[in-house]
């Protein structure tokens, strides 16, 4: 009887394709003060990758798939502002709780110790709840009707829910809509979350806006429920924008919005905030819009950023969108899915064309 030969198991390995990065002629027309974030890859001479300081206040878009280096790139920009002691108030909506380990210095803001009163502005309350809770048209109509009839009597979540519970239905559709509305509102009344929205003052907001500079990290990751996290982020951002605009340029502000699809989603944007974000650059407020998927965002938002930093993207849909909002030479489109962590394509006003960069890790 013949012995069977042992068969070695076949082990497959993923080998990253060899990428021949193009040599880059860096054509930059910039003489103003800049923020250095790294260096240009494969340039004829060593060239620092930098962003003119003023361009930060004409909005920045940072994108890339998970783990490509987006958060580190943003922290690099903020750390450069800290090192140069610029009088810029930087506010970071930290969706994943990552910035505390990356920044040189900051003030840490815990949501549960800094609640906000969402009822201080009844006029915008309905609009923001409609978009964040994804209310249907009948639910939105009913909520607006109840709020108008109650005038200024609503001061907290409990009162709002009590009024909705006791509202007299005029028809069967109204009863169905009212009960559905109650189910959605009840999320804000859970014991852990009710304290986030019933504060009678601005908490940390006045301190943030009235200081000349400083970095503030709002740790949204403390809020486990992602819908409640989004609602807190939306109402707090609205208040921060109101306060920043009321200062009319006294102190420049830079606002970092991680997971920006929660505000400027392609299908369901928060419309009230969208209109405010379109106006803030006039008042010395810059935005850093961060998202792992350009496809999820409204194209106008990306187009209207003067600085774009694109880390590796794998999805063909995302690649198509990027090519629409930032025309890329063919050699850049070809290598974009294969960029290493920390590598990115940078374009900002003053550049003749995009450049491939490596963000410093120092």
Coordinates of C-alpha atoms in Angstrom, one line a residue:
X1 CA 0.0 0.0 0.0
X2 CA 1.5 3.3 -1.1
X3 CA 1.9 6.1 1.4
X4 CA 0.1 9.3 0.5
X5 CA 2.3 12.3 0.2
X6 CA 1.6 15.0 2.7
X7 CA 0.3 18.2 1.1
X8 CA 1.5 21.5 2.4
X9 CA -1.3 23.9 3.1
X10 CA -1.5 26.8 0.7
X11 CA -1.0 30.1 2.5
X12 CA -2.1 33.2 0.6
X13 CA -0.6 36.6 1.3
X14 CA -1.8 40.0 0.3
X15 CA 1.1 41.8 -1.4
X16 CA 0.6 45.5 -1.9
X17 CA 1.2 46.3 -5.5
X18 CA 4.4 48.3 -6.2
X19 CA 3.4 51.9 -6.7
X20 CA 5.7 54.2 -8.7
X21 CA 5.0 57.6 -7.2
X22 CA 5.3 60.3 -9.8
X23 CA 8.0 62.9 -9.5
X24 CA 6.5 66.2 -8.5
X25 CA 7.1 69.7 -9.7
X26 CA 5.7 71.7 -6.8
X27 CA 4.2 74.9 -8.1
X28 CA 3.2 77.0 -5.1
X29 CA 2.4 80.7 -5.1
X30 CA 2.4 81.5 -1.4
X31 CA 4.3 84.1 0.7
X32 CA 2.0 84.3 3.7
X33 CA 2.4 82.6 7.1
X34 CA 1.8 78.9 6.9
X35 CA 1.2 75.8 9.0
X36 CA 3.6 73.0 8.2
X37 CA 2.1 69.5 8.3
X38 CA 4.7 67.3 6.5
X39 CA 6.7 67.1 3.3
X40 CA 6.1 66.6 -0.4
X41 CA 6.8 63.1 -1.6
X42 CA 9.3 62.5 -4.4
X43 CA 9.9 66.2 -5.2
X44 CA 13.0 67.3 -7.0
X45 CA 14.1 69.1 -3.8
X46 CA 12.9 68.8 -0.2
X47 CA 9.7 70.8 0.0
X48 CA 7.7 71.2 3.2
X49 CA 3.9 70.6 2.9
X50 CA 2.2 73.6 4.3
X51 CA -1.2 75.3 4.4
X52 CA -1.4 79.1 4.5
X53 CA -2.9 80.1 7.9
X54 CA -5.6 82.2 6.4
X55 CA -6.7 79.3 4.2
X56 CA -7.8 77.4 7.4
X57 CA -10.6 80.0 7.7
X58 CA -11.8 79.3 4.2
X59 CA -12.6 75.7 5.3
X60 CA -10.8 72.4 5.1
X61 CA -12.0 69.0 3.9
X62 CA -10.2 65.9 5.2
X63 CA -11.2 62.5 4.0
X64 CA -9.9 58.9 3.8
X65 CA -10.9 55.4 4.7
X66 CA -10.7 54.1 8.3
X67 CA -7.2 54.0 9.5
X68 CA -5.7 56.1 6.7
X69 CA -4.6 59.0 9.0
X70 CA -7.3 61.6 9.0
X71 CA -7.5 62.2 12.7
X72 CA -3.7 62.4 13.0
X73 CA -3.6 65.0 10.1
X74 CA -6.1 67.2 11.8
X75 CA -4.3 66.9 15.2
X76 CA -1.1 67.9 13.4
X77 CA -2.7 71.1 12.1
X78 CA -4.0 71.9 15.6
X79 CA -0.7 71.1 17.3
X80 CA 1.0 73.5 14.9
X81 CA -1.4 76.2 15.9
X82 CA -0.6 75.5 19.5
X83 CA 3.1 75.6 19.0
X84 CA 3.0 78.9 17.2
X85 CA 0.7 80.4 19.9
X86 CA -1.8 81.7 17.5
X87 CA -4.9 83.4 19.0
X88 CA -7.3 80.9 17.5
X89 CA -10.0 79.2 19.4
X90 CA -10.2 75.6 18.2
X91 CA -13.2 73.5 19.1
X92 CA -13.1 69.8 18.2
X93 CA -16.2 67.6 18.1
X94 CA -14.4 64.3 18.9
X95 CA -16.8 61.6 17.7
X96 CA -14.6 58.7 18.6
X97 CA -12.6 59.9 21.6
X98 CA -9.3 60.0 19.8
X99 CA -7.9 63.5 20.1
X100 CA -6.9 63.4 23.8
X101 CA -3.9 61.2 23.0
X102 CA -2.8 63.3 20.0
X103 CA -2.9 66.9 21.2
X104 CA -0.1 68.8 23.1
X105 CA -2.6 70.7 25.2
X106 CA -6.3 71.2 25.4
X107 CA -9.3 71.7 27.7
X108 CA -11.4 68.6 28.0
X109 CA -15.2 69.0 27.9
X110 CA -17.3 66.1 29.1
X111 CA -20.9 66.3 27.8
X112 CA -22.5 65.0 31.0
X113 CA -20.8 67.8 32.9
X114 CA -21.7 70.4 30.3
X115 CA -25.4 70.0 29.5
X116 CA -27.1 72.4 27.1
X117 CA -30.6 73.9 27.2
X118 CA -32.2 73.0 23.9
X119 CA -35.3 74.9 24.8
X120 CA -33.7 78.3 25.1
X121 CA -34.3 78.9 21.4
X122 CA -37.8 77.6 20.7
X123 CA -37.8 79.0 17.2
X124 CA -35.0 76.6 16.0
X125 CA -36.0 73.7 18.4
X126 CA -38.5 72.2 15.9
X127 CA -36.3 72.5 12.9
X128 CA -33.4 70.8 14.6
X129 CA -35.5 68.0 16.1
X130 CA -37.2 67.3 12.8
X131 CA -33.9 66.7 11.1
X132 CA -32.0 64.9 13.9
X133 CA -35.0 62.6 14.9
X134 CA -35.9 62.1 11.2
X135 CA -39.5 63.0 11.8
X136 CA -42.1 62.4 9.1
X137 CA -44.1 65.3 7.7
X138 CA -47.1 64.6 9.9
X139 CA -44.9 64.2 13.0
X140 CA -43.1 67.5 12.1
X141 CA -46.4 69.3 11.6
X142 CA -47.8 68.0 14.9
X143 CA -44.6 69.0 16.8
X144 CA -44.6 72.5 15.4
X145 CA -48.3 72.9 16.2
X146 CA -47.9 71.7 19.8
X147 CA -44.9 74.0 20.4
X148 CA -46.7 77.0 18.9
X149 CA -49.8 76.4 21.0
X150 CA -47.8 75.9 24.1
X151 CA -45.9 79.2 23.4
X152 CA -43.1 79.6 25.9
X153 CA -44.3 77.0 28.5
X154 CA -41.9 74.3 27.4
X155 CA -38.7 74.5 29.4
X156 CA -37.5 70.9 29.5
X157 CA -37.9 67.4 28.0
X158 CA -40.4 66.3 30.7
X159 CA -42.7 69.2 29.9
X160 CA -42.6 68.6 26.2
X161 CA -43.3 64.9 26.5
X162 CA -46.1 65.6 28.9
X163 CA -47.8 68.1 26.6
X164 CA -47.5 65.7 23.6
X165 CA -48.9 62.8 25.7
X166 CA -52.0 64.9 26.7
X167 CA -52.6 66.5 23.4
X168 CA -56.2 65.9 22.2
X169 CA -56.2 64.0 18.9
X170 CA -58.4 65.5 16.1
X171 CA -58.2 62.4 13.9
X172 CA -56.8 58.9 13.6
X173 CA -53.8 60.0 11.6
X174 CA -53.0 62.6 14.3
X175 CA -53.1 59.9 17.0
X176 CA -50.8 57.6 15.1
X177 CA -48.4 60.5 14.4
X178 CA -48.5 61.6 18.0
X179 CA -47.7 58.2 19.4
X180 CA -44.8 57.8 16.9
X181 CA -43.5 61.2 17.9
X182 CA -43.6 60.2 21.6
X183 CA -41.5 57.1 20.9
X184 CA -38.8 59.2 19.2
X185 CA -38.9 61.9 21.9
X186 CA -38.7 59.4 24.7
X187 CA -35.1 58.6 23.8
X188 CA -34.1 62.1 25.2
X189 CA -35.9 61.4 28.4
X190 CA -34.0 58.3 29.4
X191 CA -32.4 58.6 32.8
X192 CA -28.8 58.7 31.4
X193 CA -29.5 61.2 28.7
X194 CA -32.1 63.6 30.1
X195 CA -29.3 65.5 32.0
X196 CA -27.6 66.4 28.7
X197 CA -30.4 68.7 27.5
X198 CA -32.0 70.4 30.5
X199 CA -29.4 72.9 31.6
X200 CA -30.5 76.4 32.3
X201 CA -27.3 78.1 31.2
X202 CA -24.6 78.0 28.5
X203 CA -22.3 75.8 30.6
X204 CA -18.8 76.0 29.1
X205 CA -19.8 77.9 26.0
X206 CA -19.2 81.5 27.2
X207 CA -15.7 80.4 28.5
X208 CA -14.9 78.9 25.1
X209 CA -15.9 81.9 23.0
X210 CA -14.7 84.6 25.3
X211 CA -11.1 83.3 25.6
X212 CA -8.4 84.5 23.3
X213 CA -7.4 81.2 21.8
X214 CA -7.2 77.7 23.3
X215 CA -8.1 74.2 22.2
X216 CA -11.3 72.5 23.4
X217 CA -12.0 68.8 22.9
X218 CA -15.7 67.9 23.2
X219 CA -15.7 64.1 23.9
X220 CA -18.8 63.0 22.2
X221 CA -17.7 59.4 22.5
X222 CA -19.0 59.5 26.2
X223 CA -22.5 59.3 24.8
X224 CA -23.0 55.7 23.9
X225 CA -26.2 56.1 21.8
X226 CA -25.1 57.5 18.4
X227 CA -28.4 59.2 17.7
X228 CA -28.3 61.0 21.1
X229 CA -24.6 61.8 20.3
X230 CA -25.7 63.4 17.0
X231 CA -28.5 65.4 18.7
X232 CA -26.1 66.8 21.3
X233 CA -23.6 67.6 18.6
X234 CA -26.2 69.4 16.5
X235 CA -27.6 71.6 19.3
X236 CA -24.2 72.4 20.7
X237 CA -22.8 73.3 17.3
X238 CA -25.8 75.6 16.8
X239 CA -25.1 77.4 20.1
X240 CA -21.3 77.7 19.4
X241 CA -22.0 79.2 15.9
X242 CA -24.4 81.7 17.4
X243 CA -21.9 82.8 20.0
X244 CA -19.0 82.9 17.5
X245 CA -21.0 85.0 15.1
X246 CA -22.0 87.4 17.9
X247 CA -18.3 88.1 18.5
X248 CA -18.0 89.3 14.9
X249 CA -14.4 88.4 14.4
X250 CA -13.1 89.4 17.8
X251 CA -11.4 86.0 18.1
X252 CA -11.0 83.7 15.1
X253 CA -12.4 80.3 15.6
X254 CA -11.7 76.9 14.0
X255 CA -14.3 74.2 14.4
X256 CA -13.4 70.5 13.7
X257 CA -16.4 68.4 12.8
X258 CA -15.6 64.7 12.8
X259 CA -18.1 62.3 11.1
X260 CA -19.5 65.3 9.3
X261 CA -22.2 63.3 7.6
X262 CA -24.1 63.8 10.8
X263 CA -24.5 67.4 9.8
X264 CA -24.2 67.6 6.0
X265 CA -25.5 64.2 4.9
X266 CA -26.2 64.0 1.2
X267 CA -29.7 62.7 1.7
X268 CA -30.7 64.1 5.1
X269 CA -28.7 67.2 6.1
X270 CA -29.5 69.4 9.1
X271 CA -30.8 72.2 7.0
X272 CA -30.7 75.0 9.6
X273 CA -27.0 74.3 10.3
X274 CA -26.2 73.9 6.7
X275 CA -27.3 77.5 6.0
X276 CA -25.3 78.8 9.0
X277 CA -22.2 76.9 7.9
X278 CA -22.4 78.6 4.5
X279 CA -22.1 82.0 6.1
X280 CA -19.5 81.6 8.9
X281 CA -16.3 82.2 6.9
X282 CA -17.3 85.9 6.7
X283 CA -17.0 86.2 10.4
X284 CA -13.6 84.5 11.0
X285 CA -14.9 81.0 11.7
X286 CA -13.2 78.2 9.8
X287 CA -14.4 74.6 9.5
X288 CA -12.5 71.4 9.2
X289 CA -14.9 68.9 7.7
X290 CA -13.8 65.3 8.3
X291 CA -15.5 62.2 6.9
X292 CA -14.4 58.7 5.8
X293 CA -16.7 58.7 2.8
X294 CA -17.1 61.7 0.4
X295 CA -20.1 59.9 -1.1
X296 CA -22.1 60.5 2.1
X297 CA -21.6 64.3 2.0
X298 CA -23.3 67.0 0.0
X299 CA -21.0 67.9 -2.9
X300 CA -21.4 71.6 -2.4
X301 CA -20.0 71.4 1.1
X302 CA -16.8 69.7 -0.3
X303 CA -16.5 72.0 -3.3
X304 CA -16.7 75.1 -1.1
X305 CA -13.7 74.1 1.0
X306 CA -10.5 75.8 -0.2
X307 CA -8.2 73.2 1.2
X308 CA -8.6 69.5 0.6
X309 CA -6.6 66.7 2.2
X310 CA -7.4 63.3 0.7
X311 CA -6.0 60.1 2.3
X312 CA -6.4 56.7 0.8
X313 CA -9.9 55.8 -0.4
X314 CA -10.8 52.3 -1.5
X315 CA -14.4 52.7 -2.8
X316 CA -14.9 53.4 -6.5
X317 CA -17.9 55.6 -5.6
X318 CA -15.8 57.7 -3.2
X319 CA -13.0 58.0 -5.8
X320 CA -15.5 59.2 -8.4
X321 CA -16.8 61.9 -6.0
X322 CA -13.3 63.1 -5.2
X323 CA -12.5 63.5 -8.8
X324 CA -15.6 65.7 -9.2
X325 CA -14.8 68.0 -6.3
X326 CA -11.0 68.0 -6.9
X327 CA -9.8 67.3 -10.4
X328 CA -6.9 64.9 -10.0
X329 CA -4.3 64.1 -12.7
X330 CA -4.5 60.5 -13.9
X331 CA -1.3 59.4 -12.1
X332 CA -2.8 60.5 -8.7
X333 CA -6.2 58.8 -9.3
X334 CA -4.3 55.6 -10.0
X335 CA -2.3 55.5 -6.8
X336 CA -4.9 57.0 -4.4
X337 CA -6.3 53.6 -3.2
X338 CA -2.8 52.4 -2.3
X339 CA -1.4 55.3 -0.3
X340 CA 0.2 54.3 2.9
X341 CA -1.1 55.5 6.3
X342 CA -0.3 59.2 6.7
X343 CA 0.2 59.8 3.0
X344 CA -2.4 62.1 1.3
X345 CA -3.0 64.4 -1.7
X346 CA -3.1 68.0 -0.6
X347 CA -4.6 71.0 -2.5
X348 CA -5.0 74.5 -1.1
X349 CA -5.5 77.9 -2.6
X350 CA -2.1 79.1 -3.9
X351 CA -1.2 75.7 -5.3
X352 CA -1.1 75.3 -9.1
X353 CA -2.0 71.6 -8.8
X354 CA -2.5 69.0 -6.0
X355 CA 0.6 67.5 -4.5
X356 CA 1.3 64.1 -2.8
X357 CA 2.5 64.5 0.8
X358 CA 3.5 62.6 3.8
X359 CA 2.2 64.0 7.1
X360 CA 5.0 64.3 9.8
X361 CA 4.8 62.0 12.7
X362 CA 7.0 64.2 15.0

